[in-house]
Amino acid sequence: MSRADATLAARLAQQAAAGRSRRRRTVEAREPGGVRVSVAGRECLSFCSNDYLGLADHPRIVAAFCEAARRWGVGSGASHLVSGHDAEHHALEEELAQFVARPRALLFSTGYMANLAVAAVLLGRGDHVLEDRLNHASLLDAGLASGARFARYAHGDVAALRTRLSRIGATARALVMTDGVFSMDGDIAPLPALAAACRESDAQLLVDDAHGFGVLGATGAGAVEEAGLGIDEVPILMCTLGKAAGTFGAFVAGSPELVESLLQRARTYIYTTALPPAVAAATRESLRVMRDEPWRRGRVLEHAARFRAGLAELGLQALPSRTPIQPLLVGADDTAVHVSDALFEQGFWVPAIRPPTVPVGTSRLRFTFSAAHTSTQVEQLLAALQALRASGVLRPAAAS
């Protein structure tokens, strides 16, 4: 074994000893709706997908994908600025901009790449980036990679943000980056107050609404829409398409000047192959389904509300979230893994989330709900938790 491999092996052993090794489970089959899956030879109900509206296998969206693949092929063949920008991409960008009420939108392959792009283009040395302490890793990495002076404020603490903004000189540029819905806690950022603080300090605000887009708001445009905020309050909006939209990719929406600057200067846009046009076509149909079937938003939020009520009936308390993300704190890393494994044995797939994804001492089960779930399946999950509660595997004293 080389010295480099020996160092890697030692690090892996240390991670395993701490109970924080990650493992992949291979999905061998998925029934229509996506909530019944076969994993490692076991049939189970999935409560860990971000397909919040159950659109990943919607017949209309699948048909749009297949038709576009027959017309355009399965790959774009190049980056957008070479020859990979097809009519489906162009139409999707226009439709996304309209959906979120912004002048323009720009497609990216992933939300990670989109966040890196915004920070790299807008910031540089001498500038400032301020982030919520519980932001997604892509936002944190984007801020750190930008070369700007990086600071974090306490989760959801607008007063702390104001204090930090007040220390920045009048001539320096500042960008505040926040999740709209926090991916591991499920709570919603105080967007109106954040927007007001940014406006008072002449700072720009980026909202990563990966987990709000498609679920929240009167039309499903997300947490920013629900908060009643427009482009003047939230000039930079990033949303992903691999969650509620059921497809793949991401986009940044904002002013023509912002989007054109990203197109001209963002390395994560310029130097990567464009999304397959069939994915763009499927996403266009997904937007239409989201408009045609608004009941999906209501159903998934009803499931989340019923689950929270059920936990309370069991003497367990979830974190304060009304979104499809419903975490249950258990504290210790090994306890989270033990409870997750016990649920899996009963036919429920719910992941254990441990550090460094969440702070030390806050390991949890992260339940996510879909419009494709039935009320009966939610009750079955609660019954399984009740059984674990009765057996002592899941103790109410461990919840927070």
Tab-separated table of C-alpha atoms in Angstrom:
chain	number	residue	atom	x	y	z
A	1	MET	CA	0.000	0.000	0.000
A	2	SER	CA	1.361	3.411	-0.922
A	3	ARG	CA	1.842	6.067	1.732
A	4	ALA	CA	-0.976	8.093	0.195
A	5	ASP	CA	-3.351	5.119	0.328
A	6	ALA	CA	-2.269	4.329	3.879
A	7	THR	CA	-3.174	7.887	4.903
A	8	LEU	CA	-6.572	7.529	3.237
A	9	ALA	CA	-7.142	4.158	4.931
A	10	ALA	CA	-6.360	5.656	8.328
A	11	ARG	CA	-8.802	8.496	7.746
A	12	LEU	CA	-11.515	6.061	6.674
A	13	ALA	CA	-10.918	3.932	9.766
A	14	GLN	CA	-11.156	7.008	11.962
A	15	GLN	CA	-14.443	7.999	10.316
A	16	ALA	CA	-15.821	4.477	10.785
A	17	ALA	CA	-14.765	4.407	14.438
A	18	ALA	CA	-16.689	7.637	14.990
A	19	GLY	CA	-19.819	6.011	13.542
A	20	ARG	CA	-19.929	8.408	10.600
A	21	SER	CA	-19.178	6.221	7.604
A	22	ARG	CA	-21.567	6.824	4.750
A	23	ARG	CA	-23.098	3.964	2.818
A	24	ARG	CA	-24.952	3.677	-0.433
A	25	ARG	CA	-27.995	1.500	-0.886
A	26	THR	CA	-28.801	0.466	-4.432
A	27	VAL	CA	-32.400	0.889	-5.553
A	28	GLU	CA	-33.160	-2.214	-7.611
A	29	ALA	CA	-36.723	-1.357	-8.582
A	30	ARG	CA	-39.130	1.512	-8.169
A	31	GLU	CA	-42.897	1.244	-8.535
A	32	PRO	CA	-44.959	4.039	-10.141
A	33	GLY	CA	-45.065	7.024	-7.826
A	34	GLY	CA	-41.572	6.315	-6.549
A	35	VAL	CA	-42.472	5.638	-2.927
A	36	ARG	CA	-42.435	1.844	-3.108
A	37	VAL	CA	-38.921	0.669	-3.856
A	38	SER	CA	-36.805	-2.453	-3.737
A	39	VAL	CA	-33.541	-1.804	-1.891
A	40	ALA	CA	-30.923	-4.420	-1.049
A	41	GLY	CA	-33.475	-7.132	-1.724
A	42	ARG	CA	-36.071	-5.599	0.579
A	43	GLU	CA	-39.388	-4.054	-0.433
A	44	CYS	CA	-39.936	-0.840	1.457
A	45	LEU	CA	-41.636	2.537	1.530
A	46	SER	CA	-39.260	5.405	0.857
A	47	PHE	CA	-39.476	8.460	3.083
A	48	CYS	CA	-36.173	9.926	1.937
A	49	SER	CA	-36.704	11.226	-1.599
A	50	ASN	CA	-36.825	14.922	-2.497
A	51	ASP	CA	-39.384	14.190	-5.245
A	52	TYR	CA	-41.889	16.203	-3.209
A	53	LEU	CA	-44.650	16.373	-5.806
A	54	GLY	CA	-44.238	12.809	-7.098
A	55	LEU	CA	-43.399	14.029	-10.596
A	56	ALA	CA	-40.263	12.025	-11.373
A	57	ASP	CA	-42.282	9.348	-13.175
A	58	HIS	CA	-45.395	11.346	-14.093
A	59	PRO	CA	-46.686	9.917	-17.417
A	60	ARG	CA	-46.826	13.305	-19.136
A	61	ILE	CA	-43.280	14.174	-18.092
A	62	VAL	CA	-41.907	10.773	-19.065
A	63	ALA	CA	-43.606	11.038	-22.454
A	64	ALA	CA	-42.114	14.505	-23.012
A	65	PHE	CA	-38.668	13.150	-22.164
A	66	CYS	CA	-38.985	10.200	-24.529
A	67	GLU	CA	-40.329	12.292	-27.405
A	68	ALA	CA	-37.510	14.815	-27.012
A	69	ALA	CA	-34.891	12.060	-26.801
A	70	ARG	CA	-36.114	10.665	-30.107
A	71	ARG	CA	-35.897	14.128	-31.651
A	72	TRP	CA	-32.727	15.500	-30.042
A	73	GLY	CA	-30.863	12.410	-28.826
A	74	VAL	CA	-29.745	11.688	-25.280
A	75	GLY	CA	-26.910	14.207	-24.982
A	76	SER	CA	-26.364	17.857	-25.872
A	77	GLY	CA	-22.862	17.203	-27.195
A	78	ALA	CA	-21.238	20.439	-26.030
A	79	SER	CA	-21.449	23.375	-23.667
A	80	HIS	CA	-24.164	25.980	-24.067
A	81	LEU	CA	-21.743	28.479	-25.607
A	82	VAL	CA	-20.392	26.050	-28.200
A	83	SER	CA	-23.213	24.045	-29.784
A	84	GLY	CA	-25.127	22.526	-26.869
A	85	HIS	CA	-27.792	25.190	-26.398
A	86	ASP	CA	-30.868	23.739	-28.090
A	87	ALA	CA	-34.357	25.131	-28.566
A	88	GLU	CA	-35.612	23.138	-25.563
A	89	HIS	CA	-33.038	24.813	-23.293
A	90	HIS	CA	-33.936	28.248	-24.599
A	91	ALA	CA	-37.666	27.723	-24.162
A	92	LEU	CA	-37.184	26.313	-20.666
A	93	GLU	CA	-35.168	29.336	-19.548
A	94	GLU	CA	-37.925	31.644	-20.747
A	95	GLU	CA	-40.609	29.567	-19.029
A	96	LEU	CA	-38.670	29.352	-15.763
A	97	ALA	CA	-38.206	33.110	-15.716
A	98	GLN	CA	-41.938	33.558	-16.195
A	99	PHE	CA	-42.719	30.947	-13.520
A	100	VAL	CA	-40.718	32.786	-10.845
A	101	ALA	CA	-41.571	36.294	-12.133
A	102	ARG	CA	-38.049	37.326	-13.063
A	103	PRO	CA	-36.822	38.895	-16.341
A	104	ARG	CA	-34.343	36.134	-17.190
A	105	ALA	CA	-33.160	32.711	-16.063
A	106	LEU	CA	-30.027	30.706	-16.812
A	107	LEU	CA	-29.808	26.903	-16.688
A	108	PHE	CA	-27.054	25.088	-14.801
A	109	SER	CA	-26.336	21.383	-14.533
A	110	THR	CA	-26.595	21.418	-10.723
A	111	GLY	CA	-27.466	23.775	-7.911
A	112	TYR	CA	-23.915	23.386	-6.628
A	113	MET	CA	-22.590	24.789	-9.907
A	114	ALA	CA	-25.153	27.593	-9.882
A	115	ASN	CA	-24.201	28.772	-6.393
A	116	LEU	CA	-20.498	28.614	-7.206
A	117	ALA	CA	-21.188	30.676	-10.329
A	118	VAL	CA	-23.021	33.478	-8.560
A	119	ALA	CA	-20.434	33.877	-5.807
A	120	ALA	CA	-17.513	33.756	-8.252
A	121	VAL	CA	-19.002	36.340	-10.607
A	122	LEU	CA	-20.288	38.804	-7.992
A	123	LEU	CA	-17.518	38.607	-5.408
A	124	GLY	CA	-13.775	38.948	-5.143
A	125	ARG	CA	-11.050	39.852	-2.692
A	126	GLY	CA	-12.081	42.721	-0.476
A	127	ASP	CA	-15.778	41.925	-0.804
A	128	HIS	CA	-17.889	40.277	1.885
A	129	VAL	CA	-20.142	37.212	1.890
A	130	LEU	CA	-22.401	36.485	4.851
A	131	GLU	CA	-24.210	33.185	5.289
A	132	ASP	CA	-26.651	31.503	7.622
A	133	ARG	CA	-24.807	28.985	9.778
A	134	LEU	CA	-27.063	26.133	8.591
A	135	ASN	CA	-26.773	26.869	4.875
A	136	HIS	CA	-26.369	24.003	2.427
A	137	ALA	CA	-22.785	22.938	1.685
A	138	SER	CA	-22.988	24.351	-1.838
A	139	LEU	CA	-23.638	27.850	-0.489
A	140	LEU	CA	-20.862	27.577	2.087
A	141	ASP	CA	-18.392	26.260	-0.474
A	142	ALA	CA	-19.388	28.962	-2.941
A	143	GLY	CA	-18.737	31.679	-0.390
A	144	LEU	CA	-15.400	30.206	0.672
A	145	ALA	CA	-14.248	29.719	-2.918
A	146	SER	CA	-15.133	33.264	-3.950
A	147	GLY	CA	-12.113	34.813	-2.265
A	148	ALA	CA	-14.340	37.275	-0.411
A	149	ARG	CA	-14.238	37.764	3.339
A	150	PHE	CA	-16.448	35.001	4.665
A	151	ALA	CA	-18.640	35.175	7.782
A	152	ARG	CA	-21.576	33.219	9.142
A	153	TYR	CA	-24.410	34.480	11.319
A	154	ALA	CA	-26.487	32.454	13.786
A	155	HIS	CA	-29.276	30.481	12.173
A	156	GLY	CA	-32.182	32.728	11.229
A	157	ASP	CA	-30.820	35.545	13.392
A	158	VAL	CA	-31.511	38.750	11.465
A	159	ALA	CA	-30.210	40.934	14.307
A	160	ALA	CA	-26.868	39.123	14.128
A	161	LEU	CA	-26.800	39.641	10.360
A	162	ARG	CA	-27.515	43.357	10.788
A	163	THR	CA	-24.639	43.623	13.239
A	164	ARG	CA	-22.247	42.000	10.789
A	165	LEU	CA	-23.470	44.135	7.904
A	166	SER	CA	-22.984	47.287	9.974
A	167	ARG	CA	-19.280	46.483	10.307
A	168	ILE	CA	-18.754	46.479	6.545
A	169	GLY	CA	-17.503	49.714	5.040
A	170	ALA	CA	-19.783	51.736	2.807
A	171	THR	CA	-17.602	51.139	-0.248
A	172	ALA	CA	-17.355	47.344	0.085
A	173	ARG	CA	-19.688	44.973	-1.724
A	174	ALA	CA	-21.647	42.455	0.323
A	175	LEU	CA	-23.628	39.386	-0.654
A	176	VAL	CA	-25.933	37.580	1.772
A	177	MET	CA	-26.619	33.939	0.866
A	178	THR	CA	-29.345	31.860	2.500
A	179	ASP	CA	-31.388	28.773	1.940
A	180	GLY	CA	-35.083	29.450	1.474
A	181	VAL	CA	-35.971	26.134	3.122
A	182	PHE	CA	-33.146	24.582	5.125
A	183	SER	CA	-32.456	21.097	3.851
A	184	MET	CA	-31.722	19.344	7.145
A	185	ASP	CA	-34.105	21.255	9.415
A	186	GLY	CA	-36.990	21.964	7.045
A	187	ASP	CA	-37.658	25.429	8.447
A	188	ILE	CA	-38.068	28.536	6.290
A	189	ALA	CA	-35.680	31.475	6.411
A	190	PRO	CA	-37.102	34.809	7.674
A	191	LEU	CA	-36.983	36.155	4.139
A	192	PRO	CA	-38.847	39.484	4.569
A	193	ALA	CA	-36.591	40.478	7.475
A	194	LEU	CA	-33.466	39.341	5.645
A	195	ALA	CA	-34.492	41.348	2.593
A	196	ALA	CA	-35.072	44.434	4.734
A	197	ALA	CA	-31.662	44.094	6.392
A	198	CYS	CA	-29.971	43.770	3.010
A	199	ARG	CA	-31.827	46.761	1.624
A	200	GLU	CA	-30.790	48.909	4.605
A	201	SER	CA	-27.129	47.983	4.085
A	202	ASP	CA	-27.115	47.996	0.275
A	203	ALA	CA	-26.205	44.299	0.258
A	204	GLN	CA	-27.396	41.835	-2.358
A	205	LEU	CA	-29.475	38.834	-1.292
A	206	LEU	CA	-29.303	35.374	-2.855
A	207	VAL	CA	-31.965	32.849	-1.882
A	208	ASP	CA	-31.311	29.196	-2.655
A	209	ASP	CA	-34.877	27.897	-2.832
A	210	ALA	CA	-34.030	24.326	-3.781
A	211	HIS	CA	-36.508	22.864	-1.292
A	212	GLY	CA	-39.206	25.529	-1.584
A	213	PHE	CA	-39.531	25.692	-5.360
A	214	GLY	CA	-42.587	23.753	-6.519
A	215	VAL	CA	-43.956	23.293	-3.002
A	216	LEU	CA	-44.510	26.703	-1.430
A	217	GLY	CA	-46.288	29.799	-2.700
A	218	ALA	CA	-49.605	30.426	-4.400
A	219	THR	CA	-48.352	29.013	-7.715
A	220	GLY	CA	-45.503	26.834	-6.440
A	221	ALA	CA	-42.821	29.407	-7.229
A	222	GLY	CA	-41.385	28.834	-3.762
A	223	ALA	CA	-40.630	30.425	-0.423
A	224	VAL	CA	-39.824	33.788	-2.007
A	225	GLU	CA	-43.262	33.891	-3.632
A	226	GLU	CA	-44.917	32.814	-0.388
A	227	ALA	CA	-43.159	35.691	1.394
A	228	GLY	CA	-44.493	38.135	-1.198
A	229	LEU	CA	-41.015	39.226	-2.295
A	230	GLY	CA	-40.099	40.330	-5.804
A	231	ILE	CA	-36.866	40.961	-7.621
A	232	ASP	CA	-36.250	44.236	-5.786
A	233	GLU	CA	-36.168	42.392	-2.441
A	234	VAL	CA	-34.542	39.173	-3.697
A	235	PRO	CA	-32.436	40.057	-6.735
A	236	ILE	CA	-30.829	36.608	-7.019
A	237	LEU	CA	-32.951	33.452	-6.936
A	238	MET	CA	-31.505	29.965	-7.354
A	239	CYS	CA	-33.746	26.909	-7.636
A	240	THR	CA	-33.046	23.282	-8.410
A	241	LEU	CA	-35.068	21.061	-10.723
A	242	GLY	CA	-34.169	17.652	-9.296
A	243	LYS	CA	-36.498	17.911	-6.315
A	244	ALA	CA	-40.124	19.052	-6.633
A	245	ALA	CA	-39.859	19.413	-10.422
A	246	GLY	CA	-38.837	15.764	-10.634
A	247	THR	CA	-36.136	16.157	-13.320
A	248	PHE	CA	-32.559	17.453	-13.097
A	249	GLY	CA	-30.562	20.662	-13.165
A	250	ALA	CA	-30.916	24.129	-11.687
A	251	PHE	CA	-31.337	27.747	-12.659
A	252	VAL	CA	-30.516	31.243	-11.507
A	253	ALA	CA	-33.148	33.918	-12.127
A	254	GLY	CA	-32.732	37.661	-11.871
A	255	SER	CA	-32.107	40.806	-13.837
A	256	PRO	CA	-30.896	40.736	-17.454
A	257	GLU	CA	-27.577	42.171	-16.270
A	258	LEU	CA	-27.108	39.439	-13.653
A	259	VAL	CA	-27.950	36.582	-16.016
A	260	GLU	CA	-25.828	37.961	-18.852
A	261	SER	CA	-22.897	38.363	-16.464
A	262	LEU	CA	-23.231	34.714	-15.415
A	263	LEU	CA	-23.434	33.614	-19.034
A	264	GLN	CA	-20.315	35.597	-19.914
A	265	ARG	CA	-18.169	34.912	-16.856
A	266	ALA	CA	-19.308	31.902	-14.815
A	267	ARG	CA	-16.790	29.098	-15.307
A	268	THR	CA	-19.247	26.460	-14.034
A	269	TYR	CA	-21.555	27.495	-16.880
A	270	ILE	CA	-19.058	28.114	-19.668
A	271	TYR	CA	-16.890	25.050	-19.218
A	272	THR	CA	-19.375	22.206	-18.807
A	273	THR	CA	-21.601	20.224	-21.124
A	274	ALA	CA	-25.178	21.446	-21.316
A	275	LEU	CA	-28.033	19.424	-19.879
A	276	PRO	CA	-29.490	16.862	-22.286
A	277	PRO	CA	-32.259	18.622	-24.249
A	278	ALA	CA	-34.629	15.801	-23.326
A	279	VAL	CA	-34.244	16.789	-19.670
A	280	ALA	CA	-35.109	20.373	-20.574
A	281	ALA	CA	-38.199	19.181	-22.462
A	282	ALA	CA	-39.265	17.049	-19.500
A	283	THR	CA	-38.851	20.018	-17.173
A	284	ARG	CA	-41.008	22.202	-19.413
A	285	GLU	CA	-43.765	19.610	-19.095
A	286	SER	CA	-43.156	19.422	-15.353
A	287	LEU	CA	-43.882	23.149	-15.058
A	288	ARG	CA	-47.157	22.595	-16.897
A	289	VAL	CA	-48.102	19.720	-14.600
A	290	MET	CA	-47.307	21.852	-11.567
A	291	ARG	CA	-49.768	24.441	-12.871
A	292	ASP	CA	-52.408	21.880	-13.860
A	293	GLU	CA	-52.267	19.812	-10.658
A	294	PRO	CA	-51.937	22.224	-7.709
A	295	TRP	CA	-53.463	19.573	-5.437
A	296	ARG	CA	-50.018	17.983	-5.245
A	297	ARG	CA	-48.683	20.887	-3.179
A	298	GLY	CA	-51.604	20.654	-0.797
A	299	ARG	CA	-51.305	16.903	-0.393
A	300	VAL	CA	-47.624	16.805	0.478
A	301	LEU	CA	-48.033	19.575	3.048
A	302	GLU	CA	-51.031	17.735	4.535
A	303	HIS	CA	-48.879	14.602	4.914
A	304	ALA	CA	-46.199	16.622	6.698
A	305	ALA	CA	-48.761	18.177	9.049
A	306	ARG	CA	-50.313	14.795	9.868
A	307	PHE	CA	-46.882	13.335	10.580
A	308	ARG	CA	-46.042	16.153	12.972
A	309	ALA	CA	-49.343	15.661	14.778
A	310	GLY	CA	-48.676	11.929	14.975
A	311	LEU	CA	-45.249	12.486	16.496
A	312	ALA	CA	-46.817	14.690	19.158
A	313	GLU	CA	-49.299	11.926	19.954
A	314	LEU	CA	-46.323	9.602	20.523
A	315	GLY	CA	-44.610	12.072	22.814
A	316	LEU	CA	-41.994	12.861	20.179
A	317	GLN	CA	-41.234	16.312	18.856
A	318	ALA	CA	-39.988	17.163	15.392
A	319	LEU	CA	-38.057	20.298	14.571
A	320	PRO	CA	-40.229	23.344	13.729
A	321	SER	CA	-40.941	22.686	10.065
A	322	ARG	CA	-44.152	22.824	8.028
A	323	THR	CA	-42.445	21.744	4.801
A	324	PRO	CA	-42.090	18.197	3.397
A	325	ILE	CA	-38.803	17.907	5.337
A	326	GLN	CA	-39.582	16.611	8.832
A	327	PRO	CA	-36.492	15.887	10.960
A	328	LEU	CA	-36.596	14.060	14.294
A	329	LEU	CA	-33.596	14.699	16.551
A	330	VAL	CA	-32.137	11.688	18.355
A	331	GLY	CA	-28.809	13.186	19.411
A	332	ALA	CA	-26.131	10.501	19.248
A	333	ASP	CA	-24.745	9.294	15.914
A	334	ASP	CA	-25.062	5.594	16.734
A	335	THR	CA	-28.641	6.035	17.980
A	336	ALA	CA	-29.659	7.645	14.683
A	337	VAL	CA	-28.152	4.753	12.738
A	338	HIS	CA	-29.781	2.192	15.040
A	339	VAL	CA	-33.254	3.709	14.671
A	340	SER	CA	-32.823	4.080	10.901
A	341	ASP	CA	-31.816	0.422	10.621
A	342	ALA	CA	-34.744	-0.654	12.808
A	343	LEU	CA	-37.165	1.209	10.537
A	344	PHE	CA	-35.554	-0.360	7.484
A	345	GLU	CA	-36.139	-3.799	8.983
A	346	GLN	CA	-39.830	-2.898	9.215
A	347	GLY	CA	-39.884	-1.781	5.577
A	348	PHE	CA	-39.379	1.985	5.896
A	349	TRP	CA	-36.392	3.719	4.332
A	350	VAL	CA	-35.478	6.802	6.388
A	351	PRO	CA	-31.862	8.013	6.496
A	352	ALA	CA	-29.796	8.793	9.566
A	353	ILE	CA	-28.220	12.231	9.189
A	354	ARG	CA	-25.002	12.728	11.156
A	355	PRO	CA	-22.119	15.196	11.393
A	356	PRO	CA	-20.588	16.839	9.463
A	357	THR	CA	-23.890	17.276	7.579
A	358	VAL	CA	-25.463	18.510	10.834
A	359	PRO	CA	-23.835	19.916	13.990
A	360	VAL	CA	-22.339	17.499	16.512
A	361	GLY	CA	-24.955	16.246	18.961
A	362	THR	CA	-27.879	16.817	16.574
A	363	SER	CA	-27.938	13.551	14.617
A	364	ARG	CA	-31.412	12.899	13.346
A	365	LEU	CA	-33.804	10.981	11.181
A	366	ARG	CA	-34.803	13.038	8.161
A	367	PHE	CA	-38.286	12.128	6.947
A	368	THR	CA	-39.360	13.569	3.612
A	369	PHE	CA	-42.850	13.350	2.183
A	370	SER	CA	-44.251	13.241	-1.324
A	371	ALA	CA	-47.624	13.863	-2.892
A	372	ALA	CA	-47.274	10.276	-4.137
A	373	HIS	CA	-47.538	8.973	-0.560
A	374	THR	CA	-50.989	7.973	0.626
A	375	SER	CA	-52.541	8.816	3.964
A	376	THR	CA	-52.451	5.109	4.780
A	377	GLN	CA	-48.697	4.998	4.230
A	378	VAL	CA	-48.172	7.953	6.565
A	379	GLU	CA	-50.193	6.138	9.230
A	380	GLN	CA	-48.130	2.986	8.665
A	381	LEU	CA	-44.958	4.980	9.255
A	382	LEU	CA	-46.363	6.414	12.480
A	383	ALA	CA	-47.352	2.904	13.607
A	384	ALA	CA	-43.782	1.741	13.001
A	385	LEU	CA	-42.455	4.619	15.096
A	386	GLN	CA	-44.968	3.763	17.811
A	387	ALA	CA	-43.616	0.200	17.860
A	388	LEU	CA	-40.056	1.463	18.198
A	389	ARG	CA	-41.222	3.802	20.959
A	390	ALA	CA	-42.862	0.941	22.815
A	391	SER	CA	-39.778	-1.279	22.503
A	392	GLY	CA	-37.455	1.424	23.803
A	393	VAL	CA	-35.488	1.728	20.581
A	394	LEU	CA	-36.836	5.257	20.146
A	395	ARG	CA	-37.138	7.089	23.450
A	396	PRO	CA	-39.006	10.383	23.831
A	397	ALA	CA	-36.280	11.604	26.159
A	398	ALA	CA	-33.882	11.507	23.193
A	399	ALA	CA	-36.003	13.875	21.172
A	400	SER	CA	-35.532	17.627	21.340
